[in-house]
mmCIF file of N, CA and C in Angstrom:
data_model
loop_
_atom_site.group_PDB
_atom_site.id
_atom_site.type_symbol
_atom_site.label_atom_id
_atom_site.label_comp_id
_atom_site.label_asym_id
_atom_site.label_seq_id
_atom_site.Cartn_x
_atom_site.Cartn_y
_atom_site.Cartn_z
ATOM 1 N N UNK A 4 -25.156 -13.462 56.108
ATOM 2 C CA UNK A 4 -24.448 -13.300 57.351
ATOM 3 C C UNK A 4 -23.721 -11.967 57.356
ATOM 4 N N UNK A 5 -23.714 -11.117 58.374
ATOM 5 C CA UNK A 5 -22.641 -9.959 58.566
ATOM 6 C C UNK A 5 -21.620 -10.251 58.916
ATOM 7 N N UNK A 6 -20.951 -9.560 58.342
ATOM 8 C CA UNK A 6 -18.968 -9.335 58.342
ATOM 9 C C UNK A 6 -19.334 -9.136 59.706
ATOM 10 N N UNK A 7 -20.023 -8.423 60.321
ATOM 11 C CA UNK A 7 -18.662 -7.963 61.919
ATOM 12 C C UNK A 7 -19.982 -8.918 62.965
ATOM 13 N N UNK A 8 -20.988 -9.666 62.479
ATOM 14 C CA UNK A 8 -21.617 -10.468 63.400
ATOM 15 C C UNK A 8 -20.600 -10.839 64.506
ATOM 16 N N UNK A 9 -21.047 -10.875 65.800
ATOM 17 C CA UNK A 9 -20.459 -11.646 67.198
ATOM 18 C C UNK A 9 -19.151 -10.370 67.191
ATOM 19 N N UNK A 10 -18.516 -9.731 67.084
ATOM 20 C CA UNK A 10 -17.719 -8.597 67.010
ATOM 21 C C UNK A 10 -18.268 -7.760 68.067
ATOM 22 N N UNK A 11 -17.577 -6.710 68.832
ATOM 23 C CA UNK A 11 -18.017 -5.715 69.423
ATOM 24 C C UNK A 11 -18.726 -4.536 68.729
ATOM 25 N N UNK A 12 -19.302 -3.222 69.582
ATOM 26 C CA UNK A 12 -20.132 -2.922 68.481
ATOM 27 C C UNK A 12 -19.171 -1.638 67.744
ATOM 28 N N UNK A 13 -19.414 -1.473 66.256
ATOM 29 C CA UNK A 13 -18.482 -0.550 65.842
ATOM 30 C C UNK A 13 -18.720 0.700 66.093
ATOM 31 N N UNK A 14 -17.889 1.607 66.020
ATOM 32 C CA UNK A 14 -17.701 3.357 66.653
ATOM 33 C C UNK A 14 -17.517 4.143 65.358
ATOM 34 N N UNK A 15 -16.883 3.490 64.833
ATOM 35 C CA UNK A 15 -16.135 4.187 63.540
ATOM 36 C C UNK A 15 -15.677 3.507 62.116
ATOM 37 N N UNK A 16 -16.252 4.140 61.217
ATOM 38 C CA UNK A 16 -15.712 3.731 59.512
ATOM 39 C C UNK A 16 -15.169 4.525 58.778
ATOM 40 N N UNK A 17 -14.433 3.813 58.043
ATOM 41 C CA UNK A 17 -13.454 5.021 56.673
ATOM 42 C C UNK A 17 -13.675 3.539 55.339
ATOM 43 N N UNK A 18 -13.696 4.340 54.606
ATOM 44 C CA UNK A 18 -14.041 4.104 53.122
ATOM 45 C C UNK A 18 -12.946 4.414 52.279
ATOM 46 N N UNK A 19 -11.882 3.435 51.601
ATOM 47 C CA UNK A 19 -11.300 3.821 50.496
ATOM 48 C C UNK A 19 -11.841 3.875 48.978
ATOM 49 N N UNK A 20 -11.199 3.475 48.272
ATOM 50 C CA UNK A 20 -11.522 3.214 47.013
ATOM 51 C C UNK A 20 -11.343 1.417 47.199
ATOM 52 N N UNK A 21 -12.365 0.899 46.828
ATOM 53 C CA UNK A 21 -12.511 -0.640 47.187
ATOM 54 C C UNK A 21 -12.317 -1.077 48.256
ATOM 55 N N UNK A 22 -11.735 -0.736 49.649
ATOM 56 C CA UNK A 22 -11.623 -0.787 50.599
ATOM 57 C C UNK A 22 -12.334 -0.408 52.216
ATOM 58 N N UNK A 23 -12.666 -0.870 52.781
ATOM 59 C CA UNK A 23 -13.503 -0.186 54.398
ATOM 60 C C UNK A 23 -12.492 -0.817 55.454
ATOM 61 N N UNK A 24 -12.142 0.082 56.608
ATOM 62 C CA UNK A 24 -11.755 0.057 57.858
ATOM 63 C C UNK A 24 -12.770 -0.068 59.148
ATOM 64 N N UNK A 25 -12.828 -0.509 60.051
ATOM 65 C CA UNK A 25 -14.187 -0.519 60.668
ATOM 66 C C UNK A 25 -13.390 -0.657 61.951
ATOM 67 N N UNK A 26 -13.597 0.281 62.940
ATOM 68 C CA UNK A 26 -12.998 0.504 64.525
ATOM 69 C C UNK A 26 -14.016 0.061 65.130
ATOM 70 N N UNK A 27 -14.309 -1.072 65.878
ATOM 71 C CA UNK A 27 -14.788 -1.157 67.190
ATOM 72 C C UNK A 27 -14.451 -0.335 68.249
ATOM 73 N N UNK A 28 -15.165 -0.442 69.625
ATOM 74 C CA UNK A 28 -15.148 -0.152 70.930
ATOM 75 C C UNK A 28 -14.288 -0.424 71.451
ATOM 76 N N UNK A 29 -13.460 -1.814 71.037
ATOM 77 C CA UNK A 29 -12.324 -2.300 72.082
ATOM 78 C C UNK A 29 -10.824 -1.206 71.375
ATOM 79 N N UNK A 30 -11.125 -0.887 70.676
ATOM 80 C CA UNK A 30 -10.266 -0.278 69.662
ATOM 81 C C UNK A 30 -9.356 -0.852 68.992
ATOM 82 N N UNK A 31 -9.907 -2.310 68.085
ATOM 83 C CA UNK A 31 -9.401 -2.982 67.479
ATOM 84 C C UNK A 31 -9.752 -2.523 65.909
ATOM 85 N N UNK A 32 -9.255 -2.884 65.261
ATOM 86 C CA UNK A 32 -9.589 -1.999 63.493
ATOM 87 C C UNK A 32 -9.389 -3.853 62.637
ATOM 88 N N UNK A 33 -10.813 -3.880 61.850
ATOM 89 C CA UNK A 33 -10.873 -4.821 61.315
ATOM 90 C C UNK A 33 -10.923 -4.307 59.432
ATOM 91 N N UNK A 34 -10.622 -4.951 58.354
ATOM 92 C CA UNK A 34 -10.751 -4.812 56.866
ATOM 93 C C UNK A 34 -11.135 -5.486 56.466
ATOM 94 N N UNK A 35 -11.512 -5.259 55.199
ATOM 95 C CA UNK A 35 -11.891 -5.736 53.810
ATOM 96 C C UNK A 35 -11.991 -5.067 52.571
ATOM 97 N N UNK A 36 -11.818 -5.961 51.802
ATOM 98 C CA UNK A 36 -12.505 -5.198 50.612
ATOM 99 C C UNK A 36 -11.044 -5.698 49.315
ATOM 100 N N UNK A 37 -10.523 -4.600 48.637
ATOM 101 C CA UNK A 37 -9.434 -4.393 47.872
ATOM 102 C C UNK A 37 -8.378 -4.611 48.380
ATOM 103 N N UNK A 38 -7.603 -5.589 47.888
ATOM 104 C CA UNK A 38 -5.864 -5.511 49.152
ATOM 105 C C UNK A 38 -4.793 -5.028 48.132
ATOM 106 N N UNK A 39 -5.308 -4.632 47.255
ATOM 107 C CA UNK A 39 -4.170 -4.175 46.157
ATOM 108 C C UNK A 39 -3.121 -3.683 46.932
ATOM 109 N N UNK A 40 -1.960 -3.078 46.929
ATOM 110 C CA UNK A 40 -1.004 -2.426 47.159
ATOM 111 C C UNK A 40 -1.034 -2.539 49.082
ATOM 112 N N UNK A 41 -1.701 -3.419 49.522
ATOM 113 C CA UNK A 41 -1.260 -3.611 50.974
ATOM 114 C C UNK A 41 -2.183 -3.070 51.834
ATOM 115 N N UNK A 42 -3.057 -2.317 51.051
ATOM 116 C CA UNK A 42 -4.356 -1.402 51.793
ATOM 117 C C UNK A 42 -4.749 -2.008 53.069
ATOM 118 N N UNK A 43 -5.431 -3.276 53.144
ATOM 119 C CA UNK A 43 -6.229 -3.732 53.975
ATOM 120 C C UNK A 43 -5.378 -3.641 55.350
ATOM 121 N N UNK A 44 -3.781 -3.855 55.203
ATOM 122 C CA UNK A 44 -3.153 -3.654 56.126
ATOM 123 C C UNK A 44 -2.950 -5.227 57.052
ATOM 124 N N UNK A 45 -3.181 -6.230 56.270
ATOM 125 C CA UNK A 45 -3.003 -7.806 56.700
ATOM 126 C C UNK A 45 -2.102 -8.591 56.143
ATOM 127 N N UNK A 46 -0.813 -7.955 55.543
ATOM 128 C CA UNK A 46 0.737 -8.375 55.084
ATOM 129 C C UNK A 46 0.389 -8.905 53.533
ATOM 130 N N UNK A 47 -0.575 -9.161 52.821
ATOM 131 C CA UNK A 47 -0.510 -9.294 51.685
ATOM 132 C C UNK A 47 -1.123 -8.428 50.670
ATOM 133 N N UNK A 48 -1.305 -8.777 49.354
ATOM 134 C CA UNK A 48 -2.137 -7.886 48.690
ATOM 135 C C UNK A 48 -4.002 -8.566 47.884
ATOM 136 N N UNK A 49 -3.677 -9.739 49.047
ATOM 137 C CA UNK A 49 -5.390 -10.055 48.645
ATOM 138 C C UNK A 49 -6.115 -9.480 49.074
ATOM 139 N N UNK A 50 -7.245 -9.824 48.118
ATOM 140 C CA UNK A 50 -8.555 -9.095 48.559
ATOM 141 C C UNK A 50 -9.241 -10.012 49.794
ATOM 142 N N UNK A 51 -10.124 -9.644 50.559
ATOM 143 C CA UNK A 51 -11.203 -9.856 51.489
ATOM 144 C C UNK A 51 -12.350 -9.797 51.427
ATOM 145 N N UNK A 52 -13.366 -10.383 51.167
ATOM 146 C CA UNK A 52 -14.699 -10.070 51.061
ATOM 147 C C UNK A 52 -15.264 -10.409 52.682
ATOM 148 N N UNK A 53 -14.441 -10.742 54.032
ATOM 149 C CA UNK A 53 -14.957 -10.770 55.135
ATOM 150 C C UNK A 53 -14.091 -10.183 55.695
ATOM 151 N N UNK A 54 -14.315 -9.377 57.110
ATOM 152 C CA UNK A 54 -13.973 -8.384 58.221
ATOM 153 C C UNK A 54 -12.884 -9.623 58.697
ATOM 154 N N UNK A 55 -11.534 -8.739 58.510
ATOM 155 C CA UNK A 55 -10.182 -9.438 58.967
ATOM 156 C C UNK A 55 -9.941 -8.510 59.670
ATOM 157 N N UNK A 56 -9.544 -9.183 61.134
ATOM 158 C CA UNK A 56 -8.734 -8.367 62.172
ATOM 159 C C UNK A 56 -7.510 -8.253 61.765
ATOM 160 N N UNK A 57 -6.691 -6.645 61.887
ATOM 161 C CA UNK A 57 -5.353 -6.363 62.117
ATOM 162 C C UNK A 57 -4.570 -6.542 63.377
ATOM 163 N N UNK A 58 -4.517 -7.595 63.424
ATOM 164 C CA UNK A 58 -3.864 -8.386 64.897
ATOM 165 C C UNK A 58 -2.908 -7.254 65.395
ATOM 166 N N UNK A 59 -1.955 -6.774 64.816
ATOM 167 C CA UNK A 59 -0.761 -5.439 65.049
ATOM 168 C C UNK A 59 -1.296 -3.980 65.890
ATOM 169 N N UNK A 60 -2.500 -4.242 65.678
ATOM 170 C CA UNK A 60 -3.107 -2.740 65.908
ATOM 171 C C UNK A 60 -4.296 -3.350 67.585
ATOM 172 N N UNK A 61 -3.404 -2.157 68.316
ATOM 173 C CA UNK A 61 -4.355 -2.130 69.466
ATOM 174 C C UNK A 61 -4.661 -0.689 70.029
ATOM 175 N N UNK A 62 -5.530 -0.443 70.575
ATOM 176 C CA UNK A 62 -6.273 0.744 71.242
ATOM 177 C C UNK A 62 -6.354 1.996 70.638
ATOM 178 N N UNK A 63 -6.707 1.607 69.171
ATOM 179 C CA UNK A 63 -7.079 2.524 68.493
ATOM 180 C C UNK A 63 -8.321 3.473 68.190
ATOM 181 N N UNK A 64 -7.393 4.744 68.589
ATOM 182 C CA UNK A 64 -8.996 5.620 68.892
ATOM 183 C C UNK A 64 -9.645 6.524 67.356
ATOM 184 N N UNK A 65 -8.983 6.309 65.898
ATOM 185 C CA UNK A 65 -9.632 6.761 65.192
ATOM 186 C C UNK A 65 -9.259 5.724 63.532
ATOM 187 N N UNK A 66 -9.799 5.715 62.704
ATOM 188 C CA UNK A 66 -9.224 4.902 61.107
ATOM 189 C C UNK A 66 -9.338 6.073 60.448
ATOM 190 N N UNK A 67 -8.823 6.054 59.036
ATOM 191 C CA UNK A 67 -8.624 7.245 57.820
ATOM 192 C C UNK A 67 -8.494 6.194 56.561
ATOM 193 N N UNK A 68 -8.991 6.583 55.574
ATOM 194 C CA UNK A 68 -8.550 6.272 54.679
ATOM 195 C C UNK A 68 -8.557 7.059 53.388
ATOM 196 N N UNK A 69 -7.455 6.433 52.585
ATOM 197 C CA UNK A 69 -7.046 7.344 51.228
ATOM 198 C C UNK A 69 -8.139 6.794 49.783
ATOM 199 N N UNK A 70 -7.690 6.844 49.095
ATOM 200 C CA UNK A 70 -7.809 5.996 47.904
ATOM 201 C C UNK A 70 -7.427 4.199 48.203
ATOM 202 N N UNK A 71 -6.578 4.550 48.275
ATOM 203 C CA UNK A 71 -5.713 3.362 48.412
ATOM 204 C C UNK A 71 -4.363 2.873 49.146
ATOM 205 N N UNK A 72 -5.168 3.759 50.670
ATOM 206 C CA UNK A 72 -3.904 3.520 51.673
ATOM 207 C C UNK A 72 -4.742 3.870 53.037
ATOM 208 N N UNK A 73 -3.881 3.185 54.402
ATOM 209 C CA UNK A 73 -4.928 3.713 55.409
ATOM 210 C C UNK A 73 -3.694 3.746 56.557
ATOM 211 N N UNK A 74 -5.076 4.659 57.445
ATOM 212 C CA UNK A 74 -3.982 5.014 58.445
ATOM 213 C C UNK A 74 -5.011 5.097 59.901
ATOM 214 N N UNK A 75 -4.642 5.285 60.894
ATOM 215 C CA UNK A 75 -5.257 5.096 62.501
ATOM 216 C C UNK A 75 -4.250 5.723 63.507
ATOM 217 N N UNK A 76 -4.724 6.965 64.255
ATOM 218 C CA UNK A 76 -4.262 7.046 65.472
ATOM 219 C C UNK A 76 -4.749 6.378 66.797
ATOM 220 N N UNK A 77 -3.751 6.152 67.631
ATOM 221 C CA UNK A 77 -3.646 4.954 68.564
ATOM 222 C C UNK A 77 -4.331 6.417 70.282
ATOM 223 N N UNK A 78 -4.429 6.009 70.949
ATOM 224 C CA UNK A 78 -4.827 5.949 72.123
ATOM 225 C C UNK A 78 -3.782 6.883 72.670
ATOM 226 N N UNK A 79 -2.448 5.891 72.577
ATOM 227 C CA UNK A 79 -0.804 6.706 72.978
ATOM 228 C C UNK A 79 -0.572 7.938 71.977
ATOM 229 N N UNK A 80 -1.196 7.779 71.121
ATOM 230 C CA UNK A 80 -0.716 9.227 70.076
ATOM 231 C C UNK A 80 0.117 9.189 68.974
ATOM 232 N N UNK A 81 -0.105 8.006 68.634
ATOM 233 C CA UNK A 81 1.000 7.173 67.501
ATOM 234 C C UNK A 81 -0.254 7.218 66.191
ATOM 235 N N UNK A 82 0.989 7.113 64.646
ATOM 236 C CA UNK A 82 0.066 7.382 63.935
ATOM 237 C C UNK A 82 0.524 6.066 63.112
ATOM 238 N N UNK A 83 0.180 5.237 62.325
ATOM 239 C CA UNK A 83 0.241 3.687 61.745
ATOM 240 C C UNK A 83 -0.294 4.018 60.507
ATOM 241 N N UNK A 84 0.525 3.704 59.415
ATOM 242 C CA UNK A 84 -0.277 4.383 58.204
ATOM 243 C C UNK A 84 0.216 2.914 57.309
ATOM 244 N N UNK A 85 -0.435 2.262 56.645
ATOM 245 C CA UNK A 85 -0.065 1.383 55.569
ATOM 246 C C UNK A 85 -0.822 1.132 54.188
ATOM 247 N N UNK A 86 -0.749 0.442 52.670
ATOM 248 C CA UNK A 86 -1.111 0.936 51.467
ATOM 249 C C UNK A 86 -0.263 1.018 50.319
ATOM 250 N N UNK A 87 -1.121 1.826 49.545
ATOM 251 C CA UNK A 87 -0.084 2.357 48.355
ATOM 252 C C UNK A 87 0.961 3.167 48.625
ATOM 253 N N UNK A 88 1.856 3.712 48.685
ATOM 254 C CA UNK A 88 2.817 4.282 49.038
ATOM 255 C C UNK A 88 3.909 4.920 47.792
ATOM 256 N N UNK A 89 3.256 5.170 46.793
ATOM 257 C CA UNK A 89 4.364 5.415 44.996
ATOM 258 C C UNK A 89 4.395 6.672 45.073
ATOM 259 N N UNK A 90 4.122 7.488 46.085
ATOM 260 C CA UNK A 90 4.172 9.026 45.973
ATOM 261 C C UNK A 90 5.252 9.094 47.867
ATOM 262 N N UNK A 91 5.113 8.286 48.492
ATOM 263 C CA UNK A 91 5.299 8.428 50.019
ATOM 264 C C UNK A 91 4.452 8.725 51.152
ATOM 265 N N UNK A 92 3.275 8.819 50.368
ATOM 266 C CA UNK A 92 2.107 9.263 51.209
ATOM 267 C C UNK A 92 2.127 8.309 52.402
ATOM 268 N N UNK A 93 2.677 7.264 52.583
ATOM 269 C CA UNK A 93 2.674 6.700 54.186
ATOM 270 C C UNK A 93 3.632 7.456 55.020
ATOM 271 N N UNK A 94 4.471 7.869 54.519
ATOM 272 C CA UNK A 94 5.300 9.248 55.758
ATOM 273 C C UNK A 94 6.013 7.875 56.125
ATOM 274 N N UNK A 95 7.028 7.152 55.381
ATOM 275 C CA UNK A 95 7.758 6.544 56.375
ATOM 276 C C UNK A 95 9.124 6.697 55.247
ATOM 277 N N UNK A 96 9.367 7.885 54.396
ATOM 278 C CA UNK A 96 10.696 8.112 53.681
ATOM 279 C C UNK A 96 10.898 6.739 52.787
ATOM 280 N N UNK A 97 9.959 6.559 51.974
ATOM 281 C CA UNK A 97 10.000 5.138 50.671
ATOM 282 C C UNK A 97 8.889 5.603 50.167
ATOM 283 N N UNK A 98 8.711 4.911 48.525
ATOM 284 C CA UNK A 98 8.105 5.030 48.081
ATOM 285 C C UNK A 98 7.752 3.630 47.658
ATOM 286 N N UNK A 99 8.317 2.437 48.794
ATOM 287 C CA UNK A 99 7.355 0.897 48.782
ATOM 288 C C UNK A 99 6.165 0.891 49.366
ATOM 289 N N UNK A 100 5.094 0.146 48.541
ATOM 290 C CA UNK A 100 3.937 -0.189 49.441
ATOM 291 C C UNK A 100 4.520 -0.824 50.830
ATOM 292 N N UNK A 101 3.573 -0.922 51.565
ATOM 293 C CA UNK A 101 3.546 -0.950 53.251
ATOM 294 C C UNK A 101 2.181 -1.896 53.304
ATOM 295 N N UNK A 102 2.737 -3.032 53.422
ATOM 296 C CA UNK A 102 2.076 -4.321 53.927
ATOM 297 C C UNK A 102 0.744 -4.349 55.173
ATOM 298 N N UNK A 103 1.492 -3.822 56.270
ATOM 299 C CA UNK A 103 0.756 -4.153 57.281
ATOM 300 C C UNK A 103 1.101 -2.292 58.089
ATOM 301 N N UNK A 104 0.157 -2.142 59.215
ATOM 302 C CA UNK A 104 0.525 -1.393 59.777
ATOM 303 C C UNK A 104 1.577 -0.828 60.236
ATOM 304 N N UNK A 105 2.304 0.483 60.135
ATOM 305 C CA UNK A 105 3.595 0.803 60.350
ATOM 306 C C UNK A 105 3.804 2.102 61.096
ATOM 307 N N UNK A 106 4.355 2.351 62.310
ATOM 308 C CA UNK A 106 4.297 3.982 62.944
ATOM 309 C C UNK A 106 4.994 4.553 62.159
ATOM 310 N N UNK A 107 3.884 5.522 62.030
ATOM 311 C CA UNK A 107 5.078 6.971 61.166
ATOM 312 C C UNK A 107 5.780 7.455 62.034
#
């Protein structure tokens, strides 16, 4: 069976390290993969082996991903970055992982 079966059709992918982001058309951003340090961006740090919607995230017109952190600009021009975070690389002034999606 495919992860994004019955889903709209996708536009866009980013690839972490154990991790994939996958943007549909509606500009919804679905994960899987590695949830270590919050990556997947679905409030915990499990893993996924099926396409989980980020309920938080709407009309998103692009995904990014790091190693082990991800990020999406929105439609409005907003940037949502969540992941590993031990250097600050989410741009939100901490150096805690970041659970779920968060505007920088």
């Amino acid at each position: 069976m495919h992860a994004l079966r019955d889903k709209p059709p996708v536009v866009s992918v980013a690839c972490g390290l154990g991790h994939t982001l996958a943007l549909v058309s509606t500009g919804r951003v679905y994960a899987w993969g590695n949830g270590s340090n919050g990556r997947l961006g679905v409030g915990d740090t499990q893993d996924r082996s099926t396409a989980c919607l980020l309920t938080s995230l709407e009309e998103v017109t692009e995904v990014f991903s790091g190693a082990s952190h991800s990020l999406c600009a929105t439609e409005s021009g907003g940037c949502y970055s969540w992941g590993k975070n031990n250097q600050g690389q989410c741009g939100h002034g901490t150096t805690a992982d970041v659970l779920v999606p968060t505007l920088v």
